[in-house]
Tab-separated table of C-alpha atoms in Angstrom:
chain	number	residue	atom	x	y	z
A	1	UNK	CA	9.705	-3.163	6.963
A	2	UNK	CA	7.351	-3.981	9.973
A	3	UNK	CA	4.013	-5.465	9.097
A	4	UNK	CA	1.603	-3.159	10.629
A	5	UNK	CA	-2.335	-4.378	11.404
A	6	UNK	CA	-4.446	-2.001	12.459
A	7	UNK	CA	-7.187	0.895	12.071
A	8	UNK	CA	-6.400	3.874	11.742
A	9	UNK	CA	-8.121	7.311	11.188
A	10	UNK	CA	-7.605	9.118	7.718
A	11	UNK	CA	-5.097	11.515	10.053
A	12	UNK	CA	-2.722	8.324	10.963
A	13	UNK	CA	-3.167	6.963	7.520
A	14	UNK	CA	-1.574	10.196	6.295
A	15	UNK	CA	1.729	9.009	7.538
A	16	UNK	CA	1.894	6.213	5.578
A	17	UNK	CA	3.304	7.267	1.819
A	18	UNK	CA	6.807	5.918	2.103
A	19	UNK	CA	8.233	9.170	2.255
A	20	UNK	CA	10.894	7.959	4.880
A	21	UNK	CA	11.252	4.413	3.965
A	22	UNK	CA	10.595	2.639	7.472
A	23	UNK	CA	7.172	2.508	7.624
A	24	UNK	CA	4.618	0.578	4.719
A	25	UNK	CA	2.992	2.622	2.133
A	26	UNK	CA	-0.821	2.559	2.705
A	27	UNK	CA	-3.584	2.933	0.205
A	28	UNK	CA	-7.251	2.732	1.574
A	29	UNK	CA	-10.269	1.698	-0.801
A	30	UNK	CA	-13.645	2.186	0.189
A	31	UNK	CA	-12.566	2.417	4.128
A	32	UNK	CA	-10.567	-0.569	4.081
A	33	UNK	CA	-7.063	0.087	4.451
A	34	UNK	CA	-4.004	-2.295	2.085
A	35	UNK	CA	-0.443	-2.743	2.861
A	36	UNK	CA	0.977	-1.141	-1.031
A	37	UNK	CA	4.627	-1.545	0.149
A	38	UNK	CA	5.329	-4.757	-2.594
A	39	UNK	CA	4.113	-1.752	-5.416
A	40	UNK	CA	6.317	1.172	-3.935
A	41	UNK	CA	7.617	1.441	-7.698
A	42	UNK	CA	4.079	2.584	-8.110
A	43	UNK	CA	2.715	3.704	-5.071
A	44	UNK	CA	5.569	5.045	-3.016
A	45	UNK	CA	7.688	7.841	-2.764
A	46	UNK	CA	8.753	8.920	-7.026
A	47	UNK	CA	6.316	6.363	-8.203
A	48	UNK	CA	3.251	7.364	-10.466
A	49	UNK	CA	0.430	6.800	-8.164
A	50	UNK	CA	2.253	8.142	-4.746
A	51	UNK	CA	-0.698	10.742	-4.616
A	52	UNK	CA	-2.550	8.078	-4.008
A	53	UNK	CA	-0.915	6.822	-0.583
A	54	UNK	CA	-1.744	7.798	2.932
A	55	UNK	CA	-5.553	8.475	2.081
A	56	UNK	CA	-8.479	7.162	1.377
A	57	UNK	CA	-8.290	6.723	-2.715
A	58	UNK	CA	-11.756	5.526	-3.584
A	59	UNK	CA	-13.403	8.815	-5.559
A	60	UNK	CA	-9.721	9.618	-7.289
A	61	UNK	CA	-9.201	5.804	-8.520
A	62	UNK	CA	-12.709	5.373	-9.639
A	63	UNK	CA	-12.816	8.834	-11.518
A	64	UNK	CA	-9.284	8.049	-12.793
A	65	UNK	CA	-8.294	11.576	-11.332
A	66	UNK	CA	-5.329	13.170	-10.129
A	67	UNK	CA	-7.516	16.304	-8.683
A	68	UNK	CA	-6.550	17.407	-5.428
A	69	UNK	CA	-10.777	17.725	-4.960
A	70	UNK	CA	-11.017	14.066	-5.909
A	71	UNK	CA	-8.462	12.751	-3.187
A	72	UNK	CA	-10.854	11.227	-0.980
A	73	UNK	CA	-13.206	8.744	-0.174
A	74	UNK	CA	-16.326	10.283	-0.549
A	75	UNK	CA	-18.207	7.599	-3.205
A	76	UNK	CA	-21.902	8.719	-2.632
A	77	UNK	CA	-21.917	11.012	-5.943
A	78	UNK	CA	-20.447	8.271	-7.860
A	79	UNK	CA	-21.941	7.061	-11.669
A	80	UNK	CA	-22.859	3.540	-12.403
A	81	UNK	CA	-19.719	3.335	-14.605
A	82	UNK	CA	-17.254	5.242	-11.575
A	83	UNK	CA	-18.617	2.491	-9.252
A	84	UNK	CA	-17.561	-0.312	-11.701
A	85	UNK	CA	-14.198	1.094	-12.153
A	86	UNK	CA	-13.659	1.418	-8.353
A	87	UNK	CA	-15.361	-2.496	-8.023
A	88	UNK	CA	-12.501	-3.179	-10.712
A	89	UNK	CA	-9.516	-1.361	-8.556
A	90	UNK	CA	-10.834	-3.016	-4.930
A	91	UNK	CA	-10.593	-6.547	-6.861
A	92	UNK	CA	-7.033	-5.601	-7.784
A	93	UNK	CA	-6.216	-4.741	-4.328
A	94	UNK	CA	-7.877	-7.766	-2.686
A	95	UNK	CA	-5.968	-10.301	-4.953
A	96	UNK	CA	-2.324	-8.637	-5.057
A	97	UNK	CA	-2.221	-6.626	-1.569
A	98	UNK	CA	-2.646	-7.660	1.975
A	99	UNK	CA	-5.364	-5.953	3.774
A	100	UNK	CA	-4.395	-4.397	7.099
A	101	UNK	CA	-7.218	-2.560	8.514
A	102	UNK	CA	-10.117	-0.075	8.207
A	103	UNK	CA	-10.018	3.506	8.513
A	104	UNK	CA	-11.883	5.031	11.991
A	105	UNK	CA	-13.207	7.972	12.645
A	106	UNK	CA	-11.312	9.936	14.463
């Protein structure tokens, strides 16, 4: 699969789930977008936390939610405790996934 580097807007980062295979599943935290692909048991298409890819994941991952209204990045609302939890998952991705870009406006 080709590496890709670059930023994106949330729209391009929507084809990024791994629905066809060719291209790298994508997970962004807290505007900054990761390269998932090594996880695809997890993250792409099948795997528990596939509602997760192609979007900005920070409000579901630190609410631990699943809720379509919770599928975005919008952090602003978030409790002391949420903001912990999302510090937690943004280590996680730091250390085990390679960082490939931010998402734009757009």
């Amino acid at each position: 699969q080709p590496a890709i580097k670059k930023d994106m807007t949330l729209a391009e980062l929507k084809g990024y789930t791994g629905k066809d295979g060719s291209e790298p599943v994508l997970v962004a935290i807290k505007g900054c977008i990761y390269d998932v692909t090594a996880g695809k048991d997890f993250y792409g298409e099948g795997g528990p936390y596939n509602i997760f890819a192609g979007i900005d994941a920070s409000r579901a991952l630190a609410k631990m939610s699943f809720k379509p209204e919770d599928l975005n990045g919008n952090i602003s609302d978030l409790s002391a405790s949420e903001k912990d939890v999302l510090h937690d998952w943004e280590q996680k991705f730091q250390m085990k996934y390679k960082r490939v870009g931010n998402v734009i406006q757009g």
